[in-house]
JSON list of C-alpha atoms in Angstrom, two decimals:
[
{"chain": "A", "resi": 1, "resn": "LEU", "atom": "CA", "xyz": [22.35, -204.66, 26.99]},
{"chain": "A", "resi": 2, "resn": "PHE", "atom": "CA", "xyz": [24.30, -205.99, 24.45]},
{"chain": "A", "resi": 3, "resn": "ILE", "atom": "CA", "xyz": [27.62, -206.26, 25.85]},
{"chain": "A", "resi": 4, "resn": "GLU", "atom": "CA", "xyz": [25.25, -209.37, 28.28]},
{"chain": "A", "resi": 5, "resn": "PHE", "atom": "CA", "xyz": [24.37, -210.88, 25.25]},
{"chain": "A", "resi": 6, "resn": "LEU", "atom": "CA", "xyz": [27.89, -210.84, 23.87]},
{"chain": "A", "resi": 7, "resn": "ARG", "atom": "CA", "xyz": [28.60, -212.89, 27.92]},
{"chain": "A", "resi": 8, "resn": "LYS", "atom": "CA", "xyz": [25.75, -215.58, 26.96]},
{"chain": "A", "resi": 9, "resn": "ILE", "atom": "CA", "xyz": [26.70, -216.36, 22.84]},
{"chain": "A", "resi": 10, "resn": "PRO", "atom": "CA", "xyz": [28.68, -218.96, 24.59]},
{"chain": "A", "resi": 11, "resn": "GLU", "atom": "CA", "xyz": [26.43, -219.79, 26.62]},
{"chain": "A", "resi": 12, "resn": "TYR", "atom": "CA", "xyz": [23.64, -219.99, 23.90]},
{"chain": "A", "resi": 13, "resn": "ILE", "atom": "CA", "xyz": [26.15, -222.10, 22.06]},
{"chain": "A", "resi": 14, "resn": "SER", "atom": "CA", "xyz": [26.66, -224.63, 24.69]},
{"chain": "A", "resi": 15, "resn": "SER", "atom": "CA", "xyz": [22.38, -224.97, 25.36]},
{"chain": "A", "resi": 16, "resn": "TYR", "atom": "CA", "xyz": [22.17, -225.82, 21.41]},
{"chain": "A", "resi": 17, "resn": "ARG", "atom": "CA", "xyz": [24.69, -228.67, 20.96]},
{"chain": "A", "resi": 18, "resn": "ALA", "atom": "CA", "xyz": [23.85, -229.76, 24.00]},
{"chain": "A", "resi": 19, "resn": "LYS", "atom": "CA", "xyz": [20.26, -230.04, 22.26]},
{"chain": "A", "resi": 20, "resn": "LYS", "atom": "CA", "xyz": [21.32, -231.13, 19.12]},
{"chain": "A", "resi": 21, "resn": "THR", "atom": "CA", "xyz": [23.48, -235.17, 20.85]},
{"chain": "A", "resi": 22, "resn": "GLY", "atom": "CA", "xyz": [20.99, -235.19, 22.57]},
{"chain": "A", "resi": 23, "resn": "VAL", "atom": "CA", "xyz": [23.29, -234.58, 25.77]},
{"chain": "A", "resi": 24, "resn": "SER", "atom": "CA", "xyz": [20.41, -231.69, 27.00]},
{"chain": "A", "resi": 25, "resn": "GLU", "atom": "CA", "xyz": [17.92, -234.51, 27.67]},
{"chain": "A", "resi": 26, "resn": "LEU", "atom": "CA", "xyz": [20.30, -236.53, 30.37]},
{"chain": "A", "resi": 27, "resn": "THR", "atom": "CA", "xyz": [18.80, -234.37, 32.72]},
{"chain": "A", "resi": 28, "resn": "LYS", "atom": "CA", "xyz": [15.85, -236.58, 32.56]},
{"chain": "A", "resi": 29, "resn": "LEU", "atom": "CA", "xyz": [16.81, -239.36, 33.04]},
{"chain": "A", "resi": 30, "resn": "SER", "atom": "CA", "xyz": [16.79, -241.66, 36.56]},
{"chain": "A", "resi": 31, "resn": "GLY", "atom": "CA", "xyz": [20.83, -242.39, 38.03]},
{"chain": "A", "resi": 32, "resn": "ARG", "atom": "CA", "xyz": [20.57, -245.95, 36.36]},
{"chain": "A", "resi": 33, "resn": "GLU", "atom": "CA", "xyz": [19.60, -244.77, 33.12]},
{"chain": "A", "resi": 34, "resn": "PHE", "atom": "CA", "xyz": [22.07, -242.45, 33.14]},
{"chain": "A", "resi": 35, "resn": "GLU", "atom": "CA", "xyz": [24.44, -245.18, 33.91]},
{"chain": "A", "resi": 36, "resn": "ILE", "atom": "CA", "xyz": [22.88, -246.58, 30.85]},
{"chain": "A", "resi": 37, "resn": "TRP", "atom": "CA", "xyz": [23.41, -244.27, 28.73]},
{"chain": "A", "resi": 38, "resn": "LEU", "atom": "CA", "xyz": [27.16, -243.72, 29.32]},
{"chain": "A", "resi": 39, "resn": "ALA", "atom": "CA", "xyz": [27.67, -247.93, 28.98]},
{"chain": "A", "resi": 40, "resn": "ASN", "atom": "CA", "xyz": [25.98, -247.26, 25.44]},
{"chain": "A", "resi": 41, "resn": "LEU", "atom": "CA", "xyz": [28.03, -244.35, 24.72]},
{"chain": "A", "resi": 42, "resn": "PHE", "atom": "CA", "xyz": [31.46, -246.41, 25.95]},
{"chain": "A", "resi": 43, "resn": "ARG", "atom": "CA", "xyz": [30.80, -248.85, 24.01]},
{"chain": "A", "resi": 44, "resn": "ARG", "atom": "CA", "xyz": [29.79, -246.80, 20.69]},
{"chain": "A", "resi": 45, "resn": "MET", "atom": "CA", "xyz": [33.42, -245.56, 21.39]},
{"chain": "A", "resi": 46, "resn": "GLY", "atom": "CA", "xyz": [34.83, -249.33, 21.31]},
{"chain": "A", "resi": 47, "resn": "TYR", "atom": "CA", "xyz": [35.78, -249.94, 24.54]},
{"chain": "A", "resi": 48, "resn": "LYS", "atom": "CA", "xyz": [34.17, -252.96, 26.85]},
{"chain": "A", "resi": 49, "resn": "VAL", "atom": "CA", "xyz": [31.78, -251.70, 29.35]},
{"chain": "A", "resi": 50, "resn": "ARG", "atom": "CA", "xyz": [30.50, -253.67, 32.50]},
{"chain": "A", "resi": 51, "resn": "LEU", "atom": "CA", "xyz": [27.44, -252.38, 34.36]},
{"chain": "A", "resi": 52, "resn": "LEU", "atom": "CA", "xyz": [27.48, -253.51, 37.72]},
{"chain": "A", "resi": 53, "resn": "ARG", "atom": "CA", "xyz": [24.76, -252.86, 39.69]},
{"chain": "A", "resi": 54, "resn": "GLY", "atom": "CA", "xyz": [23.59, -250.10, 41.28]},
{"chain": "A", "resi": 55, "resn": "TYR", "atom": "CA", "xyz": [24.60, -251.26, 44.82]},
{"chain": "A", "resi": 56, "resn": "LYS", "atom": "CA", "xyz": [27.23, -251.80, 46.44]},
{"chain": "A", "resi": 57, "resn": "ASP", "atom": "CA", "xyz": [29.30, -251.11, 43.50]},
{"chain": "A", "resi": 58, "resn": "TYR", "atom": "CA", "xyz": [32.07, -249.80, 46.04]},
{"chain": "A", "resi": 59, "resn": "GLY", "atom": "CA", "xyz": [31.98, -246.81, 44.18]},
{"chain": "A", "resi": 60, "resn": "ALA", "atom": "CA", "xyz": [32.59, -247.97, 40.56]},
{"chain": "A", "resi": 61, "resn": "ASP", "atom": "CA", "xyz": [29.20, -247.92, 38.75]},
{"chain": "A", "resi": 62, "resn": "LEU", "atom": "CA", "xyz": [30.85, -249.42, 35.60]},
{"chain": "A", "resi": 63, "resn": "ILE", "atom": "CA", "xyz": [34.08, -250.75, 34.53]},
{"chain": "A", "resi": 64, "resn": "VAL", "atom": "CA", "xyz": [35.46, -249.37, 30.74]},
{"chain": "A", "resi": 65, "resn": "THR", "atom": "CA", "xyz": [38.23, -251.79, 29.58]},
{"chain": "A", "resi": 66, "resn": "ASN", "atom": "CA", "xyz": [39.53, -250.15, 26.63]},
{"chain": "A", "resi": 67, "resn": "PHE", "atom": "CA", "xyz": [41.80, -251.98, 22.95]},
{"chain": "A", "resi": 68, "resn": "GLN", "atom": "CA", "xyz": [44.77, -251.76, 25.47]},
{"chain": "A", "resi": 69, "resn": "GLY", "atom": "CA", "xyz": [43.88, -253.59, 28.45]},
{"chain": "A", "resi": 70, "resn": "ARG", "atom": "CA", "xyz": [44.01, -251.05, 30.51]},
{"chain": "A", "resi": 71, "resn": "LYS", "atom": "CA", "xyz": [41.17, -250.73, 32.73]},
{"chain": "A", "resi": 72, "resn": "TRP", "atom": "CA", "xyz": [38.82, -247.44, 33.99]},
{"chain": "A", "resi": 73, "resn": "ALA", "atom": "CA", "xyz": [36.53, -247.16, 37.13]},
{"chain": "A", "resi": 74, "resn": "VAL", "atom": "CA", "xyz": [33.71, -245.00, 36.11]},
{"chain": "A", "resi": 75, "resn": "GLN", "atom": "CA", "xyz": [31.13, -242.82, 38.79]},
{"chain": "A", "resi": 76, "resn": "ALA", "atom": "CA", "xyz": [28.12, -241.79, 36.87]},
{"chain": "A", "resi": 77, "resn": "LYS", "atom": "CA", "xyz": [26.41, -238.51, 38.46]},
{"chain": "A", "resi": 78, "resn": "LYS", "atom": "CA", "xyz": [23.39, -237.70, 37.06]},
{"chain": "A", "resi": 79, "resn": "ARG", "atom": "CA", "xyz": [22.54, -234.25, 38.13]},
{"chain": "A", "resi": 80, "resn": "SER", "atom": "CA", "xyz": [19.93, -231.52, 38.25]},
{"chain": "A", "resi": 81, "resn": "GLY", "atom": "CA", "xyz": [20.92, -228.30, 37.83]},
{"chain": "A", "resi": 82, "resn": "SER", "atom": "CA", "xyz": [23.78, -228.28, 40.67]},
{"chain": "A", "resi": 83, "resn": "LYS", "atom": "CA", "xyz": [27.30, -229.45, 40.39]},
{"chain": "A", "resi": 84, "resn": "THR", "atom": "CA", "xyz": [29.67, -232.77, 41.15]},
{"chain": "A", "resi": 85, "resn": "GLY", "atom": "CA", "xyz": [31.42, -232.30, 44.48]},
{"chain": "A", "resi": 86, "resn": "VAL", "atom": "CA", "xyz": [34.78, -233.97, 45.94]},
{"chain": "A", "resi": 87, "resn": "SER", "atom": "CA", "xyz": [32.97, -236.45, 46.94]},
{"chain": "A", "resi": 88, "resn": "ALA", "atom": "CA", "xyz": [33.20, -238.51, 43.89]},
{"chain": "A", "resi": 89, "resn": "ILE", "atom": "CA", "xyz": [36.16, -238.41, 44.29]},
{"chain": "A", "resi": 90, "resn": "GLY", "atom": "CA", "xyz": [36.81, -240.62, 46.81]},
{"chain": "A", "resi": 91, "resn": "GLU", "atom": "CA", "xyz": [33.94, -242.96, 45.52]},
{"chain": "A", "resi": 92, "resn": "VAL", "atom": "CA", "xyz": [35.62, -243.32, 42.55]},
{"chain": "A", "resi": 93, "resn": "LEU", "atom": "CA", "xyz": [39.15, -244.35, 44.55]},
{"chain": "A", "resi": 94, "resn": "ARG", "atom": "CA", "xyz": [37.47, -246.66, 46.17]},
{"chain": "A", "resi": 95, "resn": "GLY", "atom": "CA", "xyz": [36.46, -248.24, 42.82]},
{"chain": "A", "resi": 96, "resn": "GLN", "atom": "CA", "xyz": [39.24, -248.50, 41.23]},
{"chain": "A", "resi": 97, "resn": "ASN", "atom": "CA", "xyz": [41.06, -249.89, 44.52]},
{"chain": "A", "resi": 98, "resn": "TYR", "atom": "CA", "xyz": [37.75, -252.26, 44.68]},
{"chain": "A", "resi": 99, "resn": "TYR", "atom": "CA", "xyz": [38.35, -253.62, 41.01]},
{"chain": "A", "resi": 100, "resn": "LYS", "atom": "CA", "xyz": [42.30, -252.54, 40.61]},
{"chain": "A", "resi": 101, "resn": "CYS", "atom": "CA", "xyz": [41.86, -250.72, 37.47]},
{"chain": "A", "resi": 102, "resn": "ASP", "atom": "CA", "xyz": [44.29, -248.24, 36.45]},
{"chain": "A", "resi": 103, "resn": "LEU", "atom": "CA", "xyz": [42.30, -245.38, 35.54]},
{"chain": "A", "resi": 104, "resn": "ALA", "atom": "CA", "xyz": [39.23, -243.83, 37.95]},
{"chain": "A", "resi": 105, "resn": "LEU", "atom": "CA", "xyz": [37.19, -241.23, 35.73]},
{"chain": "A", "resi": 106, "resn": "VAL", "atom": "CA", "xyz": [33.43, -239.55, 37.32]},
{"chain": "A", "resi": 107, "resn": "VAL", "atom": "CA", "xyz": [31.08, -238.21, 34.35]},
{"chain": "A", "resi": 108, "resn": "THR", "atom": "CA", "xyz": [28.14, -235.81, 34.77]},
{"chain": "A", "resi": 109, "resn": "ASN", "atom": "CA", "xyz": [25.74, -234.57, 33.01]},
{"chain": "A", "resi": 110, "resn": "SER", "atom": "CA", "xyz": [26.31, -230.94, 34.85]},
{"chain": "A", "resi": 111, "resn": "ASP", "atom": "CA", "xyz": [29.46, -229.51, 35.79]},
{"chain": "A", "resi": 112, "resn": "PHE", "atom": "CA", "xyz": [32.07, -229.95, 38.89]},
{"chain": "A", "resi": 113, "resn": "THR", "atom": "CA", "xyz": [32.70, -227.88, 41.97]},
{"chain": "A", "resi": 114, "resn": "LYS", "atom": "CA", "xyz": [36.30, -226.18, 41.85]},
{"chain": "A", "resi": 115, "resn": "GLN", "atom": "CA", "xyz": [37.49, -228.15, 44.72]},
{"chain": "A", "resi": 116, "resn": "ALA", "atom": "CA", "xyz": [36.44, -231.60, 42.77]},
{"chain": "A", "resi": 117, "resn": "TYR", "atom": "CA", "xyz": [38.77, -230.00, 39.80]},
{"chain": "A", "resi": 118, "resn": "GLU", "atom": "CA", "xyz": [41.75, -229.71, 42.61]},
{"chain": "A", "resi": 119, "resn": "GLU", "atom": "CA", "xyz": [41.66, -232.78, 43.98]},
{"chain": "A", "resi": 120, "resn": "ALA", "atom": "CA", "xyz": [41.24, -234.71, 40.84]},
{"chain": "A", "resi": 121, "resn": "ARG", "atom": "CA", "xyz": [44.42, -233.32, 40.04]},
{"chain": "A", "resi": 122, "resn": "ALA", "atom": "CA", "xyz": [45.77, -234.36, 43.17]},
{"chain": "A", "resi": 123, "resn": "CYS", "atom": "CA", "xyz": [44.73, -237.40, 43.18]},
{"chain": "A", "resi": 124, "resn": "GLY", "atom": "CA", "xyz": [45.19, -238.38, 38.81]},
{"chain": "A", "resi": 125, "resn": "VAL", "atom": "CA", "xyz": [41.05, -239.18, 38.54]},
{"chain": "A", "resi": 126, "resn": "VAL", "atom": "CA", "xyz": [39.50, -237.65, 34.99]},
{"chain": "A", "resi": 127, "resn": "LEU", "atom": "CA", "xyz": [36.19, -235.63, 35.50]},
{"chain": "A", "resi": 128, "resn": "TRP", "atom": "CA", "xyz": [33.90, -235.61, 32.51]},
{"chain": "A", "resi": 129, "resn": "ASN", "atom": "CA", "xyz": [31.38, -233.24, 32.29]},
{"chain": "A", "resi": 130, "resn": "ARG", "atom": "CA", "xyz": [28.39, -231.51, 30.55]},
{"chain": "A", "resi": 131, "resn": "GLU", "atom": "CA", "xyz": [30.42, -231.01, 27.45]},
{"chain": "A", "resi": 132, "resn": "LYS", "atom": "CA", "xyz": [32.95, -233.21, 27.84]},
{"chain": "A", "resi": 133, "resn": "LEU", "atom": "CA", "xyz": [29.73, -235.30, 26.89]},
{"chain": "A", "resi": 134, "resn": "ILE", "atom": "CA", "xyz": [28.98, -233.65, 23.66]},
{"chain": "A", "resi": 135, "resn": "SER", "atom": "CA", "xyz": [31.98, -233.03, 23.05]},
{"chain": "A", "resi": 136, "resn": "ILE", "atom": "CA", "xyz": [32.06, -236.87, 22.56]},
{"chain": "A", "resi": 137, "resn": "SER", "atom": "CA", "xyz": [27.96, -236.96, 20.99]},
{"chain": "A", "resi": 138, "resn": "GLU", "atom": "CA", "xyz": [29.44, -234.71, 18.62]},
{"chain": "A", "resi": 139, "resn": "LYS", "atom": "CA", "xyz": [32.49, -236.80, 17.62]},
{"chain": "A", "resi": 140, "resn": "LEU", "atom": "CA", "xyz": [30.71, -240.40, 17.20]},
{"chain": "A", "resi": 141, "resn": "ARG", "atom": "CA", "xyz": [27.88, -238.04, 15.62]},
{"chain": "A", "resi": 142, "resn": "ARG", "atom": "CA", "xyz": [30.70, -237.40, 13.06]},
{"chain": "A", "resi": 143, "resn": "ASN", "atom": "CA", "xyz": [31.80, -240.52, 12.41]},
{"chain": "A", "resi": 144, "resn": "GLY", "atom": "CA", "xyz": [28.74, -242.27, 12.07]},
{"chain": "A", "resi": 145, "resn": "LEU", "atom": "CA", "xyz": [28.10, -243.26, 15.28]},
{"chain": "A", "resi": 146, "resn": "LYS", "atom": "CA", "xyz": [24.99, -241.57, 16.65]},
{"chain": "A", "resi": 147, "resn": "GLU", "atom": "CA", "xyz": [24.07, -241.42, 20.22]},
{"chain": "A", "resi": 148, "resn": "SER", "atom": "CA", "xyz": [21.35, -240.63, 21.68]},
{"chain": "A", "resi": 149, "resn": "VAL", "atom": "CA", "xyz": [19.38, -240.56, 24.89]},
{"chain": "A", "resi": 150, "resn": "LYS", "atom": "CA", "xyz": [16.80, -243.21, 24.15]},
{"chain": "A", "resi": 151, "resn": "ASN", "atom": "CA", "xyz": [19.91, -245.92, 23.19]}
]
């Protein structure tokens, strides 16, 4: 019983951090609301953001430009319990090509399948999972840039 408790500690810590940063609330959002939340997150990080229309987006939901002018095609995958698979990798690569972006990024509020991690690594696609969103949100809060689902 004690060993089981010890194994669950990382999960408890992650859950606490998700609640504190508001990331745990993302499952309540629609896909489009998640895209808007991400757009606001990137803006708070100092990026220029173009939120694309919800249909015929050619595989990218956002086009994000950093201060050096490098463009990222971003595919947002809001999940409720399931992991994001390899299809998201293909989608964002199409978006990267169509919008002539320098980088491709898939962001999910959950996690990715093992195959998605492998394919992303092979194709040069960056993946941000729930833990990455928690870390970014914590950093923004520490720097005085409070991020919440309500924004």
